[in-house]
Amino acid sequence: MGDDGDDLYARLKEYEGRPSTVAGAGRDPVNAPMIRHWCEVMGDTNPAYTGPDAIAPPTMLQAWIMAGLSPHTGRARPYEELLALLEEAGCTSIVATDCEQEYLRPLRPGDEVTYDSVIESVSPRKTTRLGTGYFVTTRTDVRVGPALVGTHRFRVLKYAPAARRPPEADRDRPPERRRPRPVVNRDNAGFWEGVRAHRLLLQRCADCAELRFPWLPGCAGCGGSGWDTVEACGEGTVFSYVVMHHPPFPAFDPPYAIGLVQLAEGVRMVSNVIGVPYDKVRIGMPVRLEFRRYDDELTLPVFRAVAG
Amino acid sequence: MRAGDALPPLEIEITRTLIVAGAIASRDHQDVHHDPEAARRKGSPDVFMNILTTNGLVGRYVTDHVGPTAVLRKVAIRLGAPNYPGDTMVLRGSVEAFDGETAVVRVTGDNGIGRHVSGTVTLTLPARTPEAGPR
């Protein structure tokens, strides 16, 4: 672990300087209908953008290279890996924060743009009002033929939402109807710290390397007392389950499924299985870790059924 | 145009239509820019304007002022408070530097909850007959 326990940052930083897009191509040539649509929305009546000698509004630079609803073209493996690392760490949301564009020559209808992007930098973990995450800056060179026509530096925050509203059923519950609080003590505090950072941490014995869960002060295998942690990758399968019908308890809305989930790392844990009706949960069903916010203070790891 | 000049402010009504139309015009189909439920799940009270639309509005604001002969060279913006439906953003600008050909205009856009955007726009103006005076 790093100084502040952010070993993820060290892994993310290795992607600096690596490509995020190689030989991307705009979906359409620069064209008058997209320009007109843009100008209508912006209320931009600049005559430079209409007529036989029209140029495209320079600020449209990025619009020509957006994937839209289609899959991305040319996205390089390092960028996919970087995004996957962030997603796994719970940074499932994204918001753009900075955009810097330089225009070397105007784009005109008929121009066909190509582009290459590089991961310029990744910030240390930052906590913002939106949530905690990492700023990722990419720089894109946009070309028409061999000529560089513009550069586009773009910064996004990939983050775990902080103000995520609790699920409908739990929102606005009176305090006595809220979920029971976990008992946090010296032995398991590290686990709950991990959960707050949307990381599911398993203990690993420093002597025999046996993984253990739930957290305990000593190893059940060799008796060793030293340990470090391993972050679960989040994949698992339902090892067993029960469906809770009765007795009713104010914080819960039965019926619901409780799974004993076998994690990919080999240990098992108990939690809710979500994303599937309670009576459709089955042994062997693949599930993926998710962090669910129940109220302002309580976030818990749960397991979402994976389609297929 | 000279350094220190202020551009007249421009008020932009942030309607749901502007947000969604701007997202579509810029081919940005991130759900937070058109799907209120998805936006709420991601911790936002409503849909909000995407950065490409803000960029386009900032560019338009400056070229509206300087006219069609100006050439945009650089637009650099940073976003802060989101533009949510129902709000109004007021764009303001001031000329930071102008050497007779290249101008740098500082732009801010404030809405009801704070500063949505700040940035600079660099543009060149076609050479004109030299202005009289010591400058």
CSV table of C-alpha atoms in Angstrom, one decimal:
chain,number,residue,atom,x,y,z
A,1,MET,CA,0.0,0.0,0.0
A,2,GLY,CA,1.1,3.6,-0.6
A,3,ASP,CA,1.5,6.2,2.1
A,4,ASP,CA,-2.2,6.9,2.2
A,5,GLY,CA,-3.2,3.4,1.4
A,6,ASP,CA,-3.9,4.4,-2.2
A,7,ASP,CA,-2.2,1.6,-4.1
A,8,LEU,CA,-4.7,2.0,-6.9
A,9,TYR,CA,-3.1,5.4,-7.7
A,10,ALA,CA,0.3,3.8,-8.3
A,11,ARG,CA,-1.3,1.3,-10.7
A,12,LEU,CA,-3.2,4.1,-12.5
A,13,LYS,CA,-0.1,6.2,-12.8
A,14,GLU,CA,1.6,3.6,-14.9
A,15,TYR,CA,-0.8,4.4,-17.7
A,16,GLU,CA,0.5,8.0,-18.1
A,17,GLY,CA,2.0,8.4,-21.6
A,18,ARG,CA,0.2,5.4,-23.0
A,19,PRO,CA,-2.3,5.7,-25.9
A,20,SER,CA,-6.0,6.0,-25.3
A,21,THR,CA,-7.0,6.0,-28.9
A,22,VAL,CA,-5.0,4.9,-31.9
A,23,ALA,CA,-6.1,5.8,-35.5
A,24,GLY,CA,-9.6,6.9,-34.5
A,25,ALA,CA,-11.8,8.2,-37.2
A,26,GLY,CA,-14.7,10.6,-37.1
A,27,ARG,CA,-18.1,8.9,-37.8
A,28,ASP,CA,-19.0,11.3,-40.5
A,29,PRO,CA,-17.1,13.9,-42.6
A,30,VAL,CA,-17.5,17.4,-41.4
A,31,ASN,CA,-21.0,18.3,-42.7
A,32,ALA,CA,-23.5,21.1,-43.0
A,33,PRO,CA,-26.4,19.4,-41.2
A,34,MET,CA,-24.4,18.8,-38.0
A,35,ILE,CA,-23.1,22.4,-38.2
A,36,ARG,CA,-26.6,23.8,-38.6
A,37,HIS,CA,-27.9,21.6,-35.8
A,38,TRP,CA,-25.1,22.8,-33.5
A,39,CYS,CA,-25.6,26.5,-34.4
A,40,GLU,CA,-29.3,26.3,-33.8
A,41,VAL,CA,-28.8,24.9,-30.3
A,42,MET,CA,-26.0,27.4,-29.5
A,43,GLY,CA,-28.0,30.3,-30.9
A,44,ASP,CA,-24.9,31.0,-33.0
A,45,THR,CA,-25.8,33.1,-36.0
A,46,ASN,CA,-22.2,33.7,-37.1
A,47,PRO,CA,-22.3,33.9,-41.0
A,48,ALA,CA,-18.9,32.2,-41.2
A,49,TYR,CA,-20.8,28.9,-40.5
A,50,THR,CA,-23.2,29.1,-43.4
A,51,GLY,CA,-23.0,29.5,-47.2
A,52,PRO,CA,-20.7,28.0,-49.8
A,53,ASP,CA,-17.5,28.9,-47.9
A,54,ALA,CA,-18.8,27.8,-44.5
A,55,ILE,CA,-16.4,26.6,-41.8
A,56,ALA,CA,-17.5,24.5,-38.9
A,57,PRO,CA,-17.6,26.3,-35.5
A,58,PRO,CA,-14.1,25.6,-34.1
A,59,THR,CA,-15.6,24.6,-30.8
A,60,MET,CA,-17.3,21.6,-32.5
A,61,LEU,CA,-13.8,20.0,-32.7
A,62,GLN,CA,-14.7,17.3,-30.2
A,63,ALA,CA,-18.2,16.7,-31.8
A,64,TRP,CA,-16.6,15.2,-34.9
A,65,ILE,CA,-14.8,12.5,-32.9
A,66,MET,CA,-17.6,11.5,-30.5
A,67,ALA,CA,-18.6,7.9,-30.6
A,68,GLY,CA,-22.3,8.7,-29.9
A,69,LEU,CA,-24.3,5.6,-29.2
A,70,SER,CA,-22.0,3.5,-31.3
A,71,PRO,CA,-19.1,1.5,-29.8
A,72,HIS,CA,-15.8,3.4,-29.7
A,73,THR,CA,-13.4,2.9,-32.5
A,74,GLY,CA,-9.7,2.8,-32.0
A,75,ARG,CA,-9.9,2.9,-28.3
A,76,ALA,CA,-6.5,1.5,-27.1
A,77,ARG,CA,-6.1,-1.3,-24.6
A,78,PRO,CA,-4.3,0.8,-22.0
A,79,TYR,CA,-7.3,3.2,-21.8
A,80,GLU,CA,-9.8,0.3,-21.5
A,81,GLU,CA,-7.7,-1.1,-18.7
A,82,LEU,CA,-7.5,2.2,-16.9
A,83,LEU,CA,-11.3,2.6,-17.1
A,84,ALA,CA,-11.8,-1.0,-15.9
A,85,LEU,CA,-9.5,-0.4,-12.9
A,86,LEU,CA,-11.5,2.7,-12.0
A,87,GLU,CA,-14.8,0.9,-12.5
A,88,GLU,CA,-13.7,-2.0,-10.3
A,89,ALA,CA,-12.7,0.5,-7.6
A,90,GLY,CA,-16.3,1.8,-7.6
A,91,CYS,CA,-15.5,4.9,-9.7
A,92,THR,CA,-18.5,4.2,-12.0
A,93,SER,CA,-19.5,7.7,-12.8
A,94,ILE,CA,-17.7,10.2,-15.0
A,95,VAL,CA,-17.9,13.9,-15.5
A,96,ALA,CA,-15.9,16.2,-17.7
A,97,THR,CA,-14.2,19.1,-15.9
A,98,ASP,CA,-11.7,20.8,-18.3
A,99,CYS,CA,-11.5,21.2,-22.0
A,100,GLU,CA,-8.6,23.0,-23.8
A,101,GLN,CA,-8.7,23.2,-27.6
A,102,GLU,CA,-6.3,24.7,-30.1
A,103,TYR,CA,-7.4,25.3,-33.6
A,104,LEU,CA,-4.7,25.2,-36.2
A,105,ARG,CA,-6.9,25.5,-39.2
A,106,PRO,CA,-10.7,25.6,-39.7
A,107,LEU,CA,-12.6,22.5,-40.5
A,108,ARG,CA,-14.9,22.6,-43.6
A,109,PRO,CA,-17.7,20.4,-44.9
A,110,GLY,CA,-16.1,17.3,-46.5
A,111,ASP,CA,-13.1,17.2,-44.2
A,112,GLU,CA,-12.6,13.7,-42.8
A,113,VAL,CA,-11.0,13.7,-39.4
A,114,THR,CA,-8.8,11.1,-37.8
A,115,TYR,CA,-7.3,11.3,-34.3
A,116,ASP,CA,-4.9,9.8,-31.8
A,117,SER,CA,-5.1,10.3,-28.1
A,118,VAL,CA,-2.7,9.8,-25.2
A,119,ILE,CA,-3.3,9.5,-21.5
A,120,GLU,CA,-1.5,12.6,-20.4
A,121,SER,CA,-1.9,12.3,-16.6
A,122,VAL,CA,-3.8,10.7,-13.8
A,123,SER,CA,-4.3,12.6,-10.5
A,124,PRO,CA,-4.0,11.2,-7.0
A,125,ARG,CA,-7.3,10.3,-5.4
A,126,LYS,CA,-9.4,13.5,-4.9
A,127,THR,CA,-12.6,14.0,-2.9
A,128,THR,CA,-15.0,16.4,-4.5
A,129,ARG,CA,-18.6,17.3,-3.9
A,130,LEU,CA,-19.7,14.7,-6.4
A,131,GLY,CA,-17.6,12.0,-4.8
A,132,THR,CA,-14.2,10.5,-4.6
A,133,GLY,CA,-12.2,9.6,-7.6
A,134,TYR,CA,-9.4,10.4,-10.0
A,135,PHE,CA,-8.9,13.1,-12.7
A,136,VAL,CA,-7.8,11.6,-16.0
A,137,THR,CA,-6.4,13.9,-18.7
A,138,THR,CA,-6.1,12.9,-22.3
A,139,ARG,CA,-4.7,14.9,-25.2
A,140,THR,CA,-6.0,14.2,-28.7
A,141,ASP,CA,-4.5,15.3,-31.9
A,142,VAL,CA,-7.0,15.8,-34.7
A,143,ARG,CA,-5.9,15.5,-38.3
A,144,VAL,CA,-7.3,15.8,-41.8
A,145,GLY,CA,-5.1,13.7,-43.9
A,146,PRO,CA,-1.6,14.2,-42.6
A,147,ALA,CA,-2.3,17.8,-41.4
A,148,LEU,CA,-2.8,18.5,-37.8
A,149,VAL,CA,-5.9,20.7,-37.6
A,150,GLY,CA,-6.5,20.9,-33.8
A,151,THR,CA,-5.5,19.6,-30.4
A,152,HIS,CA,-8.0,18.8,-27.7
A,153,ARG,CA,-7.0,18.3,-24.1
A,154,PHE,CA,-9.8,16.8,-22.0
A,155,ARG,CA,-10.0,16.2,-18.3
A,156,VAL,CA,-12.6,14.0,-16.7
A,157,LEU,CA,-13.3,13.0,-13.1
A,158,LYS,CA,-14.0,9.3,-12.8
A,159,TYR,CA,-15.6,8.9,-9.4
A,160,ALA,CA,-17.6,7.0,-6.9
A,161,PRO,CA,-20.8,9.0,-6.4
A,162,ALA,CA,-21.0,10.5,-2.9
A,163,ALA,CA,-24.5,11.9,-2.8
A,164,ARG,CA,-26.0,8.8,-4.3
A,165,ARG,CA,-29.6,8.7,-3.2
A,166,PRO,CA,-30.5,5.6,-1.2
A,167,PRO,CA,-32.8,3.1,-2.9
A,168,GLU,CA,-36.5,4.1,-2.9
A,169,ALA,CA,-37.4,1.6,-0.1
A,170,ASP,CA,-34.8,3.0,2.3
A,171,ARG,CA,-35.1,6.7,1.6
A,172,ASP,CA,-36.7,8.8,4.3
A,173,ARG,CA,-37.1,5.9,6.7
A,174,PRO,CA,-37.4,7.0,10.2
A,175,PRO,CA,-34.3,6.2,12.2
A,176,GLU,CA,-35.9,3.2,14.0
A,177,ARG,CA,-36.6,1.7,10.6
A,178,ARG,CA,-33.0,2.1,9.3
A,179,ARG,CA,-30.7,-0.8,8.8
A,180,PRO,CA,-28.8,-2.0,11.8
A,181,ARG,CA,-25.3,-0.4,12.1
A,182,PRO,CA,-22.3,-2.7,11.9
A,183,VAL,CA,-20.3,-3.2,15.0
A,184,VAL,CA,-16.9,-1.7,14.2
A,185,ASN,CA,-14.0,-2.6,16.4
A,186,ARG,CA,-10.2,-2.8,16.3
A,187,ASP,CA,-10.2,-6.1,14.5
A,188,ASN,CA,-12.5,-5.2,11.7
A,189,ALA,CA,-12.1,-1.4,11.3
A,190,GLY,CA,-10.0,-1.9,8.2
A,191,PHE,CA,-12.7,-3.8,6.5
A,192,TRP,CA,-15.2,-0.9,7.0
A,193,GLU,CA,-12.7,1.7,5.9
A,194,GLY,CA,-12.4,-0.3,2.7
A,195,VAL,CA,-16.1,-0.4,2.3
A,196,ARG,CA,-16.3,3.4,2.6
A,197,ALA,CA,-13.7,3.6,-0.2
A,198,HIS,CA,-15.8,1.1,-2.2
A,199,ARG,CA,-13.1,-1.6,-1.8
A,200,LEU,CA,-13.8,-5.1,-0.5
A,201,LEU,CA,-10.7,-6.0,1.4
A,202,LEU,CA,-9.8,-9.5,2.5
A,203,GLN,CA,-7.3,-10.3,5.1
A,204,ARG,CA,-4.2,-12.4,4.1
A,205,CYS,CA,-2.1,-14.2,6.7
A,206,ALA,CA,1.5,-12.8,6.7
A,207,ASP,CA,2.8,-16.3,7.6
A,208,CYS,CA,0.9,-18.8,5.5
A,209,ALA,CA,-0.8,-16.4,3.0
A,210,GLU,CA,-4.2,-17.9,3.7
A,211,LEU,CA,-7.1,-15.5,2.8
A,212,ARG,CA,-9.7,-15.0,5.5
A,213,PHE,CA,-13.1,-13.5,5.7
A,214,PRO,CA,-14.7,-12.2,7.8
A,215,TRP,CA,-11.8,-10.3,9.5
A,216,LEU,CA,-10.3,-12.0,12.5
A,217,PRO,CA,-7.3,-11.1,14.8
A,218,GLY,CA,-5.5,-14.4,13.9
A,219,CYS,CA,-5.2,-17.0,11.2
A,220,ALA,CA,-7.4,-20.0,11.7
A,221,GLY,CA,-5.0,-22.1,9.6
A,222,CYS,CA,-1.6,-21.4,11.2
A,223,GLY,CA,-2.4,-19.2,14.2
A,224,GLY,CA,-0.2,-16.4,12.8
A,225,SER,CA,-1.2,-12.9,13.9
A,226,GLY,CA,0.4,-10.8,11.1
A,227,TRP,CA,-1.7,-9.9,8.1
A,228,ASP,CA,-2.1,-7.6,5.1
A,229,THR,CA,-5.0,-7.1,2.8
A,230,VAL,CA,-6.0,-8.1,-0.7
A,231,GLU,CA,-8.7,-6.3,-2.6
A,232,ALA,CA,-11.4,-8.6,-4.0
A,233,CYS,CA,-11.8,-8.3,-7.7
A,234,GLY,CA,-15.6,-8.3,-7.2
A,235,GLU,CA,-16.5,-11.4,-9.2
A,236,GLY,CA,-18.3,-14.3,-7.4
A,237,THR,CA,-20.9,-16.9,-7.6
A,238,VAL,CA,-23.8,-17.8,-5.4
A,239,PHE,CA,-22.6,-20.7,-3.2
A,240,SER,CA,-25.9,-21.0,-1.3
A,241,TYR,CA,-28.8,-18.8,-0.4
A,242,VAL,CA,-31.9,-18.4,1.6
A,243,VAL,CA,-35.0,-16.3,1.0
A,244,MET,CA,-36.1,-14.3,4.0
A,245,HIS,CA,-39.9,-14.2,4.4
A,246,HIS,CA,-40.5,-14.1,8.2
A,247,PRO,CA,-40.2,-12.6,10.8
A,248,PRO,CA,-40.7,-9.1,9.6
A,249,PHE,CA,-38.2,-6.5,10.8
A,250,PRO,CA,-38.8,-2.7,10.4
A,251,ALA,CA,-35.6,-2.1,8.3
A,252,PHE,CA,-36.2,-4.8,5.8
A,253,ASP,CA,-38.9,-5.6,3.2
A,254,PRO,CA,-39.3,-9.3,2.9
A,255,PRO,CA,-39.2,-11.4,0.8
A,256,TYR,CA,-35.6,-10.9,-0.2
A,257,ALA,CA,-32.6,-13.2,-1.0
A,258,ILE,CA,-29.5,-13.5,1.1
A,259,GLY,CA,-26.6,-15.1,-0.7
A,260,LEU,CA,-23.6,-16.9,0.6
A,261,VAL,CA,-21.3,-15.7,-2.2
A,262,GLN,CA,-18.1,-17.5,-3.1
A,263,LEU,CA,-15.7,-14.8,-4.2
A,264,ALA,CA,-13.2,-15.4,-7.0
A,265,GLU,CA,-10.5,-15.3,-4.4
A,266,GLY,CA,-11.9,-18.3,-2.6
A,267,VAL,CA,-13.4,-16.9,0.5
A,268,ARG,CA,-17.2,-16.7,1.1
A,269,MET,CA,-19.3,-13.8,2.4
A,270,VAL,CA,-22.9,-13.2,3.2
A,271,SER,CA,-24.8,-10.4,1.6
A,272,ASN,CA,-27.9,-9.5,-0.4
A,273,VAL,CA,-28.3,-10.7,-3.9
A,274,ILE,CA,-29.8,-7.9,-6.0
A,275,GLY,CA,-30.8,-7.2,-9.5
A,276,VAL,CA,-32.9,-10.3,-9.8
A,277,PRO,CA,-36.3,-11.3,-8.2
A,278,TYR,CA,-35.8,-13.1,-4.9
A,279,ASP,CA,-37.2,-16.3,-6.3
A,280,LYS,CA,-34.9,-16.4,-9.2
A,281,VAL,CA,-31.6,-16.6,-7.2
A,282,ARG,CA,-29.9,-19.9,-7.9
A,283,ILE,CA,-26.8,-21.7,-6.7
A,284,GLY,CA,-23.9,-21.1,-9.1
A,285,MET,CA,-25.4,-17.9,-10.4
A,286,PRO,CA,-22.6,-15.4,-11.3
A,287,VAL,CA,-22.7,-12.2,-9.3
A,288,ARG,CA,-20.6,-9.0,-9.2
A,289,LEU,CA,-19.8,-6.8,-6.2
A,290,GLU,CA,-21.5,-3.5,-5.9
A,291,PHE,CA,-21.6,-0.9,-3.1
A,292,ARG,CA,-25.1,0.2,-2.1
A,293,ARG,CA,-25.7,3.3,-0.1
A,294,TYR,CA,-28.6,2.7,2.3
A,295,ASP,CA,-28.6,6.1,4.0
A,296,ASP,CA,-26.3,8.9,4.8
A,297,GLU,CA,-24.1,6.8,7.0
A,298,LEU,CA,-24.4,3.3,5.7
A,299,THR,CA,-22.9,1.8,2.6
A,300,LEU,CA,-22.8,-2.0,2.3
A,301,PRO,CA,-21.3,-4.4,-0.2
A,302,VAL,CA,-24.0,-6.3,-2.1
A,303,PHE,CA,-23.9,-8.7,-5.0
A,304,ARG,CA,-25.7,-8.0,-8.3
A,305,ALA,CA,-26.7,-11.0,-10.5
A,306,VAL,CA,-24.8,-10.9,-13.7
A,307,ALA,CA,-26.8,-11.6,-16.9
A,308,GLY,CA,-25.8,-14.7,-18.8
B,1,MET,CA,-10.8,46.5,-28.8
B,2,ARG,CA,-8.3,47.0,-26.0
B,3,ALA,CA,-7.1,45.3,-22.9
B,4,GLY,CA,-9.5,45.9,-20.0
B,5,ASP,CA,-12.6,46.2,-22.3
B,6,ALA,CA,-15.6,44.4,-20.9
B,7,LEU,CA,-17.9,42.4,-23.2
B,8,PRO,CA,-21.7,42.9,-22.6
B,9,PRO,CA,-23.0,40.1,-20.5
B,10,LEU,CA,-25.1,37.4,-22.2
B,11,GLU,CA,-27.9,35.6,-20.3
B,12,ILE,CA,-28.6,32.0,-21.3
B,13,GLU,CA,-31.7,30.3,-20.0
B,14,ILE,CA,-30.7,26.7,-19.0
B,15,THR,CA,-33.8,24.8,-20.2
B,16,ARG,CA,-34.0,21.0,-20.3
B,17,THR,CA,-34.4,21.4,-24.0
B,18,LEU,CA,-31.1,23.3,-24.3
B,19,ILE,CA,-29.3,20.7,-22.3
B,20,VAL,CA,-30.6,17.7,-24.2
B,21,ALA,CA,-30.4,19.4,-27.6
B,22,GLY,CA,-26.8,20.5,-26.9
B,23,ALA,CA,-25.9,16.9,-25.8
B,24,ILE,CA,-27.4,15.5,-29.1
B,25,ALA,CA,-25.8,18.2,-31.3
B,26,SER,CA,-22.4,17.3,-29.8
B,27,ARG,CA,-23.1,13.5,-30.0
B,28,ASP,CA,-22.7,13.2,-26.3
B,29,HIS,CA,-25.1,10.5,-25.2
B,30,GLN,CA,-23.9,10.2,-21.6
B,31,ASP,CA,-27.1,9.5,-19.7
B,32,VAL,CA,-26.6,12.3,-17.2
B,33,HIS,CA,-27.2,14.8,-20.0
B,34,HIS,CA,-30.7,13.5,-20.9
B,35,ASP,CA,-32.0,10.9,-18.4
B,36,PRO,CA,-33.0,12.5,-15.0
B,37,GLU,CA,-33.4,9.1,-13.3
B,38,ALA,CA,-29.9,8.1,-14.3
B,39,ALA,CA,-28.6,11.5,-13.3
B,40,ARG,CA,-30.1,11.0,-9.8
B,41,ARG,CA,-28.7,7.5,-9.5
B,42,LYS,CA,-25.3,9.1,-10.1
B,43,GLY,CA,-25.7,11.7,-7.3
B,44,SER,CA,-27.0,14.6,-9.4
B,45,PRO,CA,-30.4,16.2,-8.7
B,46,ASP,CA,-31.2,16.4,-12.4
B,47,VAL,CA,-29.7,16.3,-15.9
B,48,PHE,CA,-27.0,18.9,-16.4
B,49,MET,CA,-25.3,20.6,-19.4
B,50,ASN,CA,-22.4,18.8,-21.0
B,51,ILE,CA,-19.0,20.4,-21.4
B,52,LEU,CA,-19.3,20.5,-25.2
B,53,THR,CA,-22.3,22.7,-25.1
B,54,THR,CA,-20.7,25.0,-22.6
B,55,ASN,CA,-17.7,25.2,-24.9
B,56,GLY,CA,-19.9,26.1,-27.8
B,57,LEU,CA,-21.7,28.8,-25.9
B,58,VAL,CA,-18.4,30.3,-24.7
B,59,GLY,CA,-17.1,30.4,-28.3
B,60,ARG,CA,-20.4,31.9,-29.5
B,61,TYR,CA,-20.3,34.5,-26.8
B,62,VAL,CA,-16.9,35.8,-27.9
B,63,THR,CA,-17.4,35.6,-31.7
B,64,ASP,CA,-20.8,37.3,-31.3
B,65,HIS,CA,-18.9,40.2,-29.8
B,66,VAL,CA,-15.9,40.4,-32.2
B,67,GLY,CA,-17.7,39.5,-35.4
B,68,PRO,CA,-17.3,36.9,-38.2
B,69,THR,CA,-13.9,38.0,-39.3
B,70,ALA,CA,-12.2,36.9,-36.1
B,71,VAL,CA,-10.6,33.5,-36.0
B,72,LEU,CA,-10.8,31.4,-32.9
B,73,ARG,CA,-7.4,30.0,-32.0
B,74,LYS,CA,-7.9,28.5,-28.6
B,75,VAL,CA,-10.7,27.9,-26.1
B,76,ALA,CA,-9.7,26.6,-22.6
B,77,ILE,CA,-12.5,26.2,-20.1
B,78,ARG,CA,-12.9,24.7,-16.6
B,79,LEU,CA,-16.3,23.7,-15.2
B,80,GLY,CA,-17.5,24.2,-11.7
B,81,ALA,CA,-21.2,24.4,-10.6
B,82,PRO,CA,-23.3,22.4,-13.0
B,83,ASN,CA,-25.9,24.0,-15.3
B,84,TYR,CA,-29.2,22.5,-14.2
B,85,PRO,CA,-32.6,23.0,-15.9
B,86,GLY,CA,-34.4,26.1,-14.7
B,87,ASP,CA,-31.3,28.1,-14.0
B,88,THR,CA,-29.9,31.1,-15.8
B,89,MET,CA,-26.2,31.4,-16.7
B,90,VAL,CA,-24.8,34.8,-17.3
B,91,LEU,CA,-21.6,34.9,-19.4
B,92,ARG,CA,-19.3,37.8,-18.9
B,93,GLY,CA,-16.0,38.5,-20.6
B,94,SER,CA,-13.1,41.0,-20.5
B,95,VAL,CA,-10.2,41.5,-22.8
B,96,GLU,CA,-7.1,40.5,-21.0
B,97,ALA,CA,-4.6,41.3,-23.7
B,98,PHE,CA,-4.7,42.6,-27.3
B,99,ASP,CA,-1.7,43.4,-29.4
B,100,GLY,CA,-3.5,44.6,-32.5
B,101,GLU,CA,-3.9,41.1,-33.9
B,102,THR,CA,-4.3,38.5,-31.1
B,103,ALA,CA,-6.8,39.0,-28.3
B,104,VAL,CA,-7.1,36.9,-25.1
B,105,VAL,CA,-10.6,37.2,-23.6
B,106,ARG,CA,-11.3,35.9,-20.1
B,107,VAL,CA,-14.8,34.5,-19.8
B,108,THR,CA,-16.8,33.5,-16.8
B,109,GLY,CA,-20.4,32.0,-16.6
B,110,ASP,CA,-22.2,32.2,-13.3
B,111,ASN,CA,-25.5,30.5,-12.5
B,112,GLY,CA,-27.8,30.4,-9.5
B,113,ILE,CA,-25.5,28.0,-7.6
B,114,GLY,CA,-22.1,29.4,-8.4
B,115,ARG,CA,-19.5,29.6,-11.2
B,116,HIS,CA,-20.3,27.2,-13.9
B,117,VAL,CA,-17.4,28.0,-16.2
B,118,SER,CA,-14.3,30.0,-16.3
B,119,GLY,CA,-11.7,30.1,-19.1
B,120,THR,CA,-9.9,32.0,-21.8
B,121,VAL,CA,-10.6,32.4,-25.5
B,122,THR,CA,-7.7,33.4,-27.8
B,123,LEU,CA,-8.6,34.7,-31.2
B,124,THR,CA,-6.9,36.6,-34.0
B,125,LEU,CA,-8.4,39.5,-35.9
B,126,PRO,CA,-7.5,40.4,-39.4
B,127,ALA,CA,-4.9,43.1,-39.7
B,128,ARG,CA,-6.4,46.5,-39.9
B,129,THR,CA,-5.1,49.9,-40.7
B,130,PRO,CA,-2.9,50.9,-37.7
B,131,GLU,CA,-4.8,52.8,-35.1
B,132,ALA,CA,-3.9,56.4,-34.5
B,133,GLY,CA,-2.3,57.3,-31.2
B,134,PRO,CA,0.7,56.2,-29.2
B,135,ARG,CA,-0.6,52.7,-28.7
